[in-house]
Amino acid sequence: MSDVLLELPPSLRSELKEPMGRLYTDADALLADAGTPLVAVGDIVTYHLLEAGTVPRLALVDERTKRSAVDSEVTAAISGFDRRVTVENPAGTLTRALLEAMREALDGEATTLLDVEGEEDLAALPAVLAVPESGAVVYGQPDEGMVLVAPDDATRERVRSLLSRMDGDADAALAAVR
């Protein structure tokens, strides 16, 4: 069983629907504005970045989109990473394994695909804290596009606030991504 550090309470779900950055529908335009290293959260986002010719330093996928399996074309196209790591992370949670794998990937130089057994949706939050100031996080906004998040002070504070209001050990989660 995975070591769940945080669990999303129903009271925070609506707050997470508000994008943390600028919304894009064109991967090339997003990449022109993105810093490095780049973190991609989600199969469809990762697919679009790869199709635009960019392998993110870190990508998190779970072979699902909007609670359904992604097309085999998307799964097949998600390749080209130096490393592939599998971690367990149940839906609506953040596990120690996921956070430590993210930190390890960002501390290294290799590109890493984290294949999440469970769900990767919440990983955008700790990714904003884990990525350096020069970096960027991209995640999908269902039926709207891709959100590009610059890890500025205001955004990091918003993320810390969200994580601290989740059920569980926020201090351990924050320590895992520093």
Short mmCIF file of C-alpha atoms in Angstrom, two decimals:
data_model
loop_
_atom_site.label_atom_id
_atom_site.label_comp_id
_atom_site.label_asym_id
_atom_site.label_seq_id
_atom_site.Cartn_x
_atom_site.Cartn_y
_atom_site.Cartn_z
CA MET A 1 0.00 0.00 0.00
CA SER A 2 1.27 3.45 -0.85
CA ASP A 3 2.19 5.98 1.81
CA VAL A 4 -0.55 8.61 1.29
CA LEU A 5 0.61 11.97 2.64
CA LEU A 6 -2.32 14.12 1.51
CA GLU A 7 -5.89 13.52 0.44
CA LEU A 8 -8.11 16.06 -1.29
CA PRO A 9 -11.20 16.88 0.78
CA PRO A 10 -14.45 17.57 -1.12
CA SER A 11 -14.41 21.18 0.17
CA LEU A 12 -11.35 22.02 -1.97
CA ARG A 13 -12.50 20.48 -5.25
CA SER A 14 -14.16 23.64 -6.58
CA GLU A 15 -11.09 25.74 -5.74
CA LEU A 16 -8.94 23.50 -7.96
CA LYS A 17 -11.13 24.16 -11.00
CA GLU A 18 -9.70 27.71 -11.29
CA PRO A 19 -6.61 27.65 -13.56
CA MET A 20 -3.30 28.54 -11.85
CA GLY A 21 -1.90 30.12 -15.01
CA ARG A 22 -2.55 31.10 -18.61
CA LEU A 23 -4.71 28.81 -20.75
CA TYR A 24 -3.40 27.71 -24.16
CA THR A 25 -4.90 25.67 -26.98
CA ASP A 26 -1.73 25.66 -29.11
CA ALA A 27 1.31 23.70 -27.88
CA ASP A 28 3.79 25.75 -29.93
CA ALA A 29 2.54 29.02 -28.41
CA LEU A 30 2.71 27.49 -24.93
CA LEU A 31 6.25 26.24 -25.50
CA ALA A 32 7.34 29.69 -26.71
CA ASP A 33 6.31 31.06 -23.30
CA ALA A 34 7.44 28.12 -21.11
CA GLY A 35 10.57 28.07 -18.99
CA THR A 36 12.88 25.13 -18.33
CA PRO A 37 12.82 22.60 -16.90
CA LEU A 38 9.32 21.80 -18.07
CA VAL A 39 6.97 19.51 -16.13
CA ALA A 40 3.90 18.06 -17.87
CA VAL A 41 1.02 16.63 -15.86
CA GLY A 42 -1.40 14.46 -17.81
CA ASP A 43 -1.41 12.18 -20.83
CA ILE A 44 -3.00 14.60 -23.29
CA VAL A 45 -0.74 17.50 -22.30
CA THR A 46 2.34 15.26 -22.57
CA TYR A 47 1.16 13.99 -25.95
CA HIS A 48 0.73 17.53 -27.32
CA LEU A 49 4.15 18.66 -26.07
CA LEU A 50 5.81 15.60 -27.62
CA GLU A 51 3.94 16.13 -30.89
CA ALA A 52 5.27 19.72 -30.86
CA GLY A 53 8.81 18.33 -30.60
CA THR A 54 9.53 18.86 -26.89
CA VAL A 55 10.28 16.12 -24.38
CA PRO A 56 9.52 17.55 -20.92
CA ARG A 57 12.13 17.01 -18.19
CA LEU A 58 9.35 15.33 -16.21
CA ALA A 59 5.98 14.05 -17.40
CA LEU A 60 3.34 12.31 -15.29
CA VAL A 61 0.78 10.08 -16.99
CA ASP A 62 -1.83 7.55 -15.89
CA GLU A 63 -3.19 6.43 -19.30
CA ARG A 64 -6.51 8.15 -18.50
CA THR A 65 -8.21 11.37 -19.49
CA LYS A 66 -11.44 12.60 -17.95
CA ARG A 67 -11.74 9.26 -16.13
CA SER A 68 -11.57 7.23 -19.37
CA ALA A 69 -8.71 5.37 -21.03
CA VAL A 70 -6.69 7.45 -23.48
CA ASP A 71 -6.56 6.40 -27.12
CA SER A 72 -3.88 3.86 -27.99
CA GLU A 73 -2.40 6.46 -30.38
CA VAL A 74 -1.75 8.78 -27.40
CA THR A 75 -0.24 6.01 -25.29
CA ALA A 76 2.00 4.86 -28.14
CA ALA A 77 3.21 8.41 -28.83
CA ILE A 78 4.30 9.00 -25.23
CA SER A 79 7.90 7.93 -25.60
CA GLY A 80 11.41 9.29 -25.96
CA PHE A 81 12.18 9.69 -22.26
CA ASP A 82 15.55 8.70 -20.77
CA ARG A 83 13.89 7.03 -17.79
CA ARG A 84 10.50 5.51 -17.01
CA VAL A 85 9.47 5.12 -13.37
CA THR A 86 6.21 3.61 -12.08
CA VAL A 87 4.68 4.95 -8.88
CA GLU A 88 1.44 4.30 -7.05
CA ASN A 89 -0.81 7.27 -6.31
CA PRO A 90 -4.52 6.63 -5.65
CA ALA A 91 -7.09 9.09 -7.00
CA GLY A 92 -7.46 12.29 -4.99
CA THR A 93 -4.18 11.80 -3.13
CA LEU A 94 -0.49 12.62 -3.12
CA THR A 95 1.79 9.79 -2.02
CA ARG A 96 5.33 9.92 -0.69
CA ALA A 97 6.46 7.76 -3.65
CA LEU A 98 5.05 10.22 -6.19
CA LEU A 99 6.57 13.27 -4.49
CA GLU A 100 9.98 11.64 -4.05
CA ALA A 101 10.02 10.46 -7.67
CA MET A 102 9.18 13.99 -8.82
CA ARG A 103 11.97 15.48 -6.71
CA GLU A 104 14.49 12.90 -7.95
CA ALA A 105 13.52 13.55 -11.58
CA LEU A 106 13.89 17.31 -11.24
CA ASP A 107 17.20 17.00 -9.41
CA GLY A 108 18.66 14.96 -12.29
CA GLU A 109 19.44 15.82 -15.89
CA ALA A 110 17.61 12.91 -17.54
CA THR A 111 14.07 13.22 -18.88
CA THR A 112 11.69 11.11 -16.81
CA LEU A 113 8.25 9.67 -17.48
CA LEU A 114 6.40 8.89 -14.26
CA ASP A 115 3.82 6.24 -15.04
CA VAL A 116 1.27 6.67 -12.26
CA GLU A 117 -0.81 3.71 -11.14
CA GLY A 118 -3.91 5.50 -9.91
CA GLU A 119 -4.17 9.19 -10.76
CA GLU A 120 -1.71 12.01 -11.43
CA ASP A 121 -4.12 14.97 -11.41
CA LEU A 122 -3.01 16.56 -8.13
CA ALA A 123 0.70 16.31 -9.03
CA ALA A 124 0.56 19.76 -10.65
CA LEU A 125 0.40 21.28 -7.16
CA PRO A 126 3.65 19.91 -5.73
CA ALA A 127 5.27 20.28 -9.17
CA VAL A 128 4.85 24.06 -8.85
CA LEU A 129 6.86 23.90 -5.61
CA ALA A 130 9.44 21.43 -6.89
CA VAL A 131 10.33 23.12 -10.18
CA PRO A 132 12.96 25.90 -10.02
CA GLU A 133 12.00 29.52 -10.71
CA SER A 134 13.22 29.19 -14.30
CA GLY A 135 10.88 26.26 -14.91
CA ALA A 136 7.24 25.76 -15.74
CA VAL A 137 4.43 23.32 -15.10
CA VAL A 138 1.79 22.43 -17.70
CA TYR A 139 -1.44 20.61 -16.91
CA GLY A 140 -4.69 20.02 -18.71
CA GLN A 141 -7.88 21.99 -18.14
CA PRO A 142 -10.60 19.55 -19.28
CA ASP A 143 -12.39 20.63 -22.46
CA GLU A 144 -10.50 23.97 -22.49
CA GLY A 145 -6.80 23.42 -23.15
CA MET A 146 -3.46 23.45 -21.37
CA VAL A 147 -2.55 25.63 -18.39
CA LEU A 148 1.00 27.00 -18.20
CA VAL A 149 2.07 27.76 -14.64
CA ALA A 150 5.10 29.91 -13.86
CA PRO A 151 6.33 29.13 -10.34
CA ASP A 152 6.26 32.71 -9.03
CA ASP A 153 5.87 33.62 -5.36
CA ALA A 154 2.12 34.20 -5.55
CA THR A 155 1.45 30.88 -7.27
CA ARG A 156 3.69 28.99 -4.87
CA GLU A 157 1.87 30.57 -1.93
CA ARG A 158 -1.49 29.55 -3.41
CA VAL A 159 -0.20 25.97 -3.77
CA ARG A 160 1.15 25.88 -0.20
CA SER A 161 -2.25 27.10 1.02
CA LEU A 162 -4.08 24.40 -0.92
CA LEU A 163 -1.75 21.64 0.27
CA SER A 164 -1.97 22.81 3.90
CA ARG A 165 -5.78 22.52 3.75
CA MET A 166 -5.75 18.95 2.46
CA ASP A 167 -6.25 16.05 4.84
CA GLY A 168 -3.00 14.50 6.03
CA ASP A 169 0.60 15.52 6.65
CA ALA A 170 1.19 18.75 4.70
CA ASP A 171 4.58 19.28 6.37
CA ALA A 172 5.85 15.90 5.13
CA ALA A 173 4.49 16.58 1.64
CA LEU A 174 6.12 20.00 1.48
CA ALA A 175 9.43 18.58 2.75
CA ALA A 176 9.35 15.88 0.06
CA VAL A 177 9.28 18.40 -2.80
CA ARG A 178 11.79 20.94 -1.48
#
